[in-house]
Amino acid sequence: MSKVWFVTGSSRGLGRRFVEAALARGDRVAATARTVAGLDDLVACHGDAVLPLVLDVTDRTAVFETVERAAKHFGRLDVVVNNAGYAQFGAVEELTERELRDQMETNLFGAVWVIQAALPYLREQRSGHIVQLSSAAGIITMPLGGAYHASKWALEGLNEALAAEVAGFGVKVTVVEPGTFATRDGKNPDPLANGHLARTDPAYDDVRRRLGAMTGKLPAGDPAAAAQALLTLVDLDNPPLRVIFGVGIHPMIQQVYADRLRTWDEWQELSAASHGGT
């Protein structure tokens, strides 16, 4: 049975590839983006199977109206992919209030609005799969990524809680954590060149130089392969709560979590003392 998808951030990058892959196998897709002119070729190729919808996920009212329109148009929703988002870079001290709030409005609140709008349909159906695009940045951190990390780490916790809340309704939740993918004309994206950058303070120039020297060393994944992996994921009866997309990230995560556990172990005496009593 073909599936009906609702995908945010569909105009480019991984979102575009997800839409293409779903349509290519005969699924139907409500493809949303801030501007949908870039989806004209998909409409020409796939006709009524694709419904392009203009959407700014930071507009809660618009999100609810757009999800309703998609559900009524196709008669159901099976896969909801929260893909819309961007990366704000800058040292924590450099970030303006507006930059931090905008980051959270898009990456976190935008995802929440989509979830809230779609869940009544999924609960009524007693089925559906919410796929949240997080990032390796939702598990590990790097300097100058504080705002982006804050948004992705928040999504990780939010969706883990969500999964426990909706399991009884037959709704599945998976957090996809991509590493680096060649989403810009086949090139490995440089975060400091392609993200939103805060106004720089010279005090952090050395951090920027060191980070710049490290970027691009991980192999860039193929977005088309990621899209095929997503198709496999949404067809599973029991999909994982979390899954990494890409290579090179898993060893880094293993080291980070080993370090955290070691630190907690080393400071158990202080932890116990902080509790008081016996």
Short mmCIF file of N, CA and C in Angstrom, two decimals, residues 134-249:
data_model
loop_
_atom_site.label_atom_id
_atom_site.label_comp_id
_atom_site.label_asym_id
_atom_site.label_seq_id
_atom_site.Cartn_x
_atom_site.Cartn_y
_atom_site.Cartn_z
N SER A 134 17.09 15.24 13.16
CA SER A 134 17.96 15.89 14.13
C SER A 134 19.31 16.06 13.44
N SER A 135 20.37 15.61 14.05
CA SER A 135 21.71 15.77 13.49
C SER A 135 22.68 15.06 14.42
N ALA A 136 23.86 14.78 13.89
CA ALA A 136 24.94 14.37 14.80
C ALA A 136 25.15 15.45 15.85
N ALA A 137 24.80 16.70 15.49
CA ALA A 137 24.91 17.82 16.42
C ALA A 137 23.87 17.75 17.53
N GLY A 138 22.94 16.80 17.44
CA GLY A 138 22.01 16.57 18.53
C GLY A 138 22.54 15.58 19.55
N ILE A 139 23.74 15.04 19.31
CA ILE A 139 24.33 14.04 20.19
C ILE A 139 25.68 14.50 20.72
N ILE A 140 26.47 15.11 19.84
CA ILE A 140 27.80 15.59 20.21
C ILE A 140 27.88 17.08 19.85
N THR A 141 28.89 17.75 20.37
CA THR A 141 28.99 19.19 20.15
C THR A 141 30.33 19.59 19.57
N MET A 142 30.34 20.80 19.05
CA MET A 142 31.59 21.42 18.60
C MET A 142 31.53 22.89 18.97
N PRO A 143 32.67 23.56 19.08
CA PRO A 143 32.66 24.99 19.36
C PRO A 143 31.92 25.75 18.27
N LEU A 144 31.32 26.85 18.63
CA LEU A 144 30.61 27.78 17.74
C LEU A 144 29.25 27.26 17.29
N GLY A 145 28.84 26.12 17.82
CA GLY A 145 27.55 25.56 17.43
C GLY A 145 26.51 25.58 18.53
N GLY A 146 26.71 26.41 19.55
CA GLY A 146 25.84 26.37 20.72
C GLY A 146 24.36 26.50 20.41
N ALA A 147 24.00 27.45 19.55
CA ALA A 147 22.58 27.67 19.23
C ALA A 147 22.00 26.45 18.50
N TYR A 148 22.73 25.97 17.51
CA TYR A 148 22.28 24.81 16.74
C TYR A 148 22.16 23.58 17.62
N HIS A 149 23.18 23.36 18.46
CA HIS A 149 23.14 22.22 19.38
C HIS A 149 21.95 22.33 20.32
N ALA A 150 21.70 23.52 20.84
CA ALA A 150 20.57 23.70 21.76
C ALA A 150 19.27 23.28 21.10
N SER A 151 19.08 23.65 19.84
CA SER A 151 17.84 23.30 19.14
C SER A 151 17.74 21.80 18.89
N LYS A 152 18.84 21.18 18.50
CA LYS A 152 18.81 19.75 18.17
C LYS A 152 18.75 18.88 19.43
N TRP A 153 19.45 19.28 20.48
CA TRP A 153 19.36 18.51 21.72
C TRP A 153 17.95 18.60 22.28
N ALA A 154 17.32 19.75 22.13
CA ALA A 154 15.93 19.89 22.59
C ALA A 154 15.02 18.95 21.80
N LEU A 155 15.23 18.85 20.50
CA LEU A 155 14.42 17.95 19.68
C LEU A 155 14.60 16.49 20.07
N GLU A 156 15.82 16.14 20.45
CA GLU A 156 16.08 14.76 20.86
C GLU A 156 15.23 14.40 22.08
N GLY A 157 15.24 15.25 23.10
CA GLY A 157 14.46 14.98 24.30
C GLY A 157 12.97 15.04 24.04
N LEU A 158 12.54 16.01 23.26
CA LEU A 158 11.12 16.17 22.96
C LEU A 158 10.58 14.92 22.26
N ASN A 159 11.30 14.42 21.27
CA ASN A 159 10.80 13.28 20.50
C ASN A 159 10.90 11.97 21.26
N GLU A 160 11.85 11.86 22.18
CA GLU A 160 11.90 10.65 23.00
C GLU A 160 10.68 10.60 23.91
N ALA A 161 10.32 11.74 24.50
CA ALA A 161 9.11 11.79 25.32
C ALA A 161 7.87 11.53 24.46
N LEU A 162 7.84 12.13 23.27
CA LEU A 162 6.71 11.96 22.36
C LEU A 162 6.50 10.49 22.02
N ALA A 163 7.59 9.78 21.75
CA ALA A 163 7.48 8.37 21.37
C ALA A 163 6.76 7.56 22.43
N ALA A 164 7.05 7.84 23.70
CA ALA A 164 6.39 7.12 24.79
C ALA A 164 4.92 7.52 24.91
N GLU A 165 4.62 8.76 24.57
CA GLU A 165 3.25 9.27 24.69
C GLU A 165 2.32 8.68 23.63
N VAL A 166 2.83 8.47 22.43
CA VAL A 166 1.94 8.11 21.31
C VAL A 166 2.02 6.64 20.91
N ALA A 167 2.88 5.88 21.54
CA ALA A 167 3.02 4.47 21.16
C ALA A 167 1.69 3.72 21.30
N GLY A 168 0.93 4.07 22.32
CA GLY A 168 -0.34 3.40 22.54
C GLY A 168 -1.39 3.68 21.48
N PHE A 169 -1.15 4.69 20.67
CA PHE A 169 -2.05 5.02 19.56
C PHE A 169 -1.60 4.40 18.24
N GLY A 170 -0.54 3.61 18.30
CA GLY A 170 -0.03 3.00 17.07
C GLY A 170 0.84 3.93 16.25
N VAL A 171 1.27 5.04 16.84
CA VAL A 171 2.09 6.03 16.13
C VAL A 171 3.56 5.81 16.49
N LYS A 172 4.40 5.76 15.48
CA LYS A 172 5.83 5.53 15.66
C LYS A 172 6.59 6.85 15.56
N VAL A 173 7.72 6.92 16.24
CA VAL A 173 8.58 8.11 16.20
C VAL A 173 10.01 7.66 15.99
N THR A 174 10.68 8.28 15.04
CA THR A 174 12.11 8.01 14.82
C THR A 174 12.85 9.33 14.67
N VAL A 175 13.96 9.45 15.40
CA VAL A 175 14.84 10.61 15.27
C VAL A 175 16.01 10.20 14.39
N VAL A 176 16.14 10.85 13.24
CA VAL A 176 17.23 10.57 12.32
C VAL A 176 18.36 11.57 12.58
N GLU A 177 19.56 11.06 12.76
CA GLU A 177 20.70 11.89 13.13
C GLU A 177 21.76 11.83 12.02
N PRO A 178 21.62 12.69 10.99
CA PRO A 178 22.58 12.65 9.89
C PRO A 178 23.93 13.24 10.28
N GLY A 179 24.96 12.69 9.67
CA GLY A 179 26.27 13.31 9.75
C GLY A 179 26.38 14.32 8.62
N THR A 180 27.52 14.36 7.95
CA THR A 180 27.74 15.31 6.87
C THR A 180 27.29 14.70 5.54
N PHE A 181 26.45 15.46 4.82
CA PHE A 181 25.97 15.01 3.52
C PHE A 181 26.23 16.09 2.47
N ALA A 182 26.50 15.63 1.26
CA ALA A 182 26.81 16.55 0.16
C ALA A 182 25.51 17.10 -0.41
N THR A 183 24.94 18.05 0.29
CA THR A 183 23.63 18.59 -0.09
C THR A 183 23.73 19.83 -0.97
N ARG A 184 24.93 20.31 -1.25
CA ARG A 184 25.09 21.51 -2.07
C ARG A 184 25.90 21.18 -3.31
N ASP A 185 25.18 20.82 -4.36
CA ASP A 185 25.82 20.51 -5.65
C ASP A 185 26.89 19.44 -5.52
N GLY A 186 26.62 18.46 -4.69
CA GLY A 186 27.55 17.35 -4.54
C GLY A 186 28.76 17.65 -3.70
N LYS A 187 28.78 18.81 -3.05
CA LYS A 187 29.95 19.18 -2.26
C LYS A 187 29.69 18.94 -0.78
N ASN A 188 30.79 18.69 -0.06
CA ASN A 188 30.74 18.55 1.38
C ASN A 188 30.56 19.94 1.97
N PRO A 189 29.41 20.23 2.63
CA PRO A 189 29.17 21.59 3.09
C PRO A 189 30.11 22.01 4.22
N ASP A 190 30.61 23.22 4.13
CA ASP A 190 31.41 23.81 5.19
C ASP A 190 30.45 24.59 6.08
N PRO A 191 30.24 24.16 7.35
CA PRO A 191 29.25 24.83 8.18
C PRO A 191 29.52 26.31 8.39
N LEU A 192 30.79 26.68 8.45
CA LEU A 192 31.11 28.08 8.69
C LEU A 192 30.90 28.93 7.44
N ALA A 193 30.82 28.28 6.29
CA ALA A 193 30.58 29.01 5.05
C ALA A 193 29.11 29.04 4.68
N ASN A 194 28.36 27.99 5.08
CA ASN A 194 26.99 27.84 4.62
C ASN A 194 25.94 28.10 5.69
N GLY A 195 26.33 28.20 6.94
CA GLY A 195 25.36 28.44 7.99
C GLY A 195 25.09 29.92 8.17
N HIS A 196 24.22 30.24 9.12
CA HIS A 196 23.99 31.62 9.52
C HIS A 196 25.06 31.97 10.54
N LEU A 197 25.77 33.05 10.32
CA LEU A 197 26.91 33.40 11.17
C LEU A 197 26.61 34.62 12.03
N ALA A 198 26.90 34.49 13.32
CA ALA A 198 26.79 35.64 14.21
C ALA A 198 27.93 36.61 13.91
N ARG A 199 27.75 37.86 14.32
CA ARG A 199 28.83 38.84 14.17
C ARG A 199 30.01 38.37 15.02
N THR A 200 31.18 38.32 14.42
CA THR A 200 32.32 37.70 15.08
C THR A 200 33.02 38.65 16.04
N ASP A 201 33.50 38.06 17.12
CA ASP A 201 34.34 38.74 18.11
C ASP A 201 35.76 38.21 17.90
N PRO A 202 36.75 39.08 17.72
CA PRO A 202 38.13 38.61 17.49
C PRO A 202 38.64 37.68 18.58
N ALA A 203 38.05 37.74 19.75
CA ALA A 203 38.49 36.88 20.84
C ALA A 203 38.35 35.40 20.48
N TYR A 204 37.45 35.09 19.54
CA TYR A 204 37.20 33.70 19.17
C TYR A 204 37.77 33.34 17.80
N ASP A 205 38.65 34.19 17.27
CA ASP A 205 39.23 33.92 15.95
C ASP A 205 40.03 32.62 15.94
N ASP A 206 40.74 32.36 17.03
CA ASP A 206 41.55 31.13 17.06
C ASP A 206 40.66 29.90 17.06
N VAL A 207 39.52 29.97 17.74
CA VAL A 207 38.57 28.85 17.73
C VAL A 207 38.05 28.63 16.32
N ARG A 208 37.76 29.72 15.62
CA ARG A 208 37.27 29.60 14.25
C ARG A 208 38.31 28.98 13.33
N ARG A 209 39.57 29.36 13.51
CA ARG A 209 40.64 28.80 12.68
C ARG A 209 40.77 27.30 12.92
N ARG A 210 40.72 26.90 14.18
CA ARG A 210 40.86 25.47 14.51
C ARG A 210 39.67 24.68 13.99
N LEU A 211 38.47 25.23 14.11
CA LEU A 211 37.30 24.54 13.61
C LEU A 211 37.34 24.44 12.09
N GLY A 212 37.77 25.51 11.43
CA GLY A 212 37.87 25.51 9.98
C GLY A 212 38.83 24.45 9.47
N ALA A 213 39.88 24.20 10.23
CA ALA A 213 40.86 23.19 9.83
C ALA A 213 40.31 21.78 9.94
N MET A 214 39.28 21.62 10.80
CA MET A 214 38.71 20.29 11.01
C MET A 214 37.58 19.99 10.03
N THR A 215 36.89 21.00 9.54
CA THR A 215 35.71 20.77 8.72
C THR A 215 36.10 20.13 7.38
N GLY A 216 35.23 19.32 6.90
CA GLY A 216 35.46 18.68 5.61
C GLY A 216 36.25 17.40 5.69
N LYS A 217 36.69 16.99 6.88
CA LYS A 217 37.50 15.78 6.98
C LYS A 217 36.66 14.51 7.01
N LEU A 218 35.40 14.64 7.45
CA LEU A 218 34.52 13.48 7.41
C LEU A 218 34.01 13.28 5.98
N PRO A 219 33.86 12.05 5.54
CA PRO A 219 33.36 11.81 4.19
C PRO A 219 31.92 12.29 4.06
N ALA A 220 31.62 12.98 2.96
CA ALA A 220 30.28 13.49 2.74
C ALA A 220 29.39 12.39 2.17
N GLY A 221 28.25 12.18 2.80
CA GLY A 221 27.33 11.15 2.35
C GLY A 221 26.53 11.57 1.13
N ASP A 222 25.93 10.59 0.48
CA ASP A 222 25.12 10.81 -0.71
C ASP A 222 23.66 11.00 -0.29
N PRO A 223 23.06 12.16 -0.53
CA PRO A 223 21.66 12.39 -0.13
C PRO A 223 20.70 11.40 -0.74
N ALA A 224 20.96 10.93 -1.96
CA ALA A 224 20.07 9.95 -2.58
C ALA A 224 20.09 8.63 -1.81
N ALA A 225 21.25 8.25 -1.30
CA ALA A 225 21.35 7.04 -0.49
C ALA A 225 20.61 7.22 0.84
N ALA A 226 20.70 8.42 1.40
CA ALA A 226 19.97 8.71 2.64
C ALA A 226 18.47 8.58 2.42
N ALA A 227 18.00 9.02 1.27
CA ALA A 227 16.58 8.93 0.95
C ALA A 227 16.13 7.47 0.86
N GLN A 228 16.95 6.63 0.26
CA GLN A 228 16.61 5.21 0.18
C GLN A 228 16.60 4.58 1.57
N ALA A 229 17.52 5.01 2.42
CA ALA A 229 17.54 4.51 3.79
C ALA A 229 16.27 4.92 4.53
N LEU A 230 15.79 6.12 4.25
CA LEU A 230 14.56 6.58 4.90
C LEU A 230 13.36 5.74 4.45
N LEU A 231 13.32 5.36 3.17
CA LEU A 231 12.25 4.50 2.70
C LEU A 231 12.25 3.17 3.46
N THR A 232 13.43 2.61 3.64
CA THR A 232 13.55 1.37 4.42
C THR A 232 13.03 1.58 5.83
N LEU A 233 13.39 2.69 6.42
CA LEU A 233 13.03 2.99 7.80
C LEU A 233 11.51 3.08 7.98
N VAL A 234 10.83 3.80 7.09
CA VAL A 234 9.39 4.01 7.28
C VAL A 234 8.58 2.77 6.93
N ASP A 235 9.20 1.78 6.30
CA ASP A 235 8.51 0.54 5.99
C ASP A 235 8.64 -0.51 7.09
N LEU A 236 9.44 -0.22 8.11
CA LEU A 236 9.66 -1.19 9.18
C LEU A 236 8.46 -1.25 10.12
N ASP A 237 8.15 -2.45 10.59
CA ASP A 237 7.09 -2.60 11.58
C ASP A 237 7.51 -2.04 12.93
N ASN A 238 8.79 -2.20 13.24
CA ASN A 238 9.30 -1.72 14.53
C ASN A 238 10.56 -0.89 14.30
N PRO A 239 10.41 0.35 13.84
CA PRO A 239 11.58 1.19 13.56
C PRO A 239 12.26 1.63 14.85
N PRO A 240 13.53 1.95 14.77
CA PRO A 240 14.25 2.42 15.97
C PRO A 240 13.81 3.81 16.37
N LEU A 241 13.99 4.13 17.64
CA LEU A 241 13.72 5.49 18.11
C LEU A 241 14.75 6.45 17.53
N ARG A 242 15.99 5.99 17.45
CA ARG A 242 17.08 6.82 16.91
C ARG A 242 17.87 6.03 15.89
N VAL A 243 18.35 6.72 14.86
CA VAL A 243 19.23 6.07 13.90
C VAL A 243 20.16 7.13 13.30
N ILE A 244 21.44 6.77 13.18
CA ILE A 244 22.43 7.65 12.56
C ILE A 244 22.41 7.43 11.06
N PHE A 245 22.44 8.49 10.30
CA PHE A 245 22.62 8.41 8.85
C PHE A 245 24.04 8.88 8.53
N GLY A 246 24.83 8.01 7.92
CA GLY A 246 26.18 8.39 7.54
C GLY A 246 27.22 7.59 8.31
N VAL A 247 28.46 7.73 7.89
CA VAL A 247 29.57 7.03 8.53
C VAL A 247 30.51 8.03 9.19
N GLY A 248 31.30 7.52 10.12
CA GLY A 248 32.29 8.36 10.81
C GLY A 248 31.79 8.97 12.10
N ILE A 249 30.48 8.95 12.33
CA ILE A 249 29.91 9.56 13.52
C ILE A 249 29.89 8.60 14.70
#
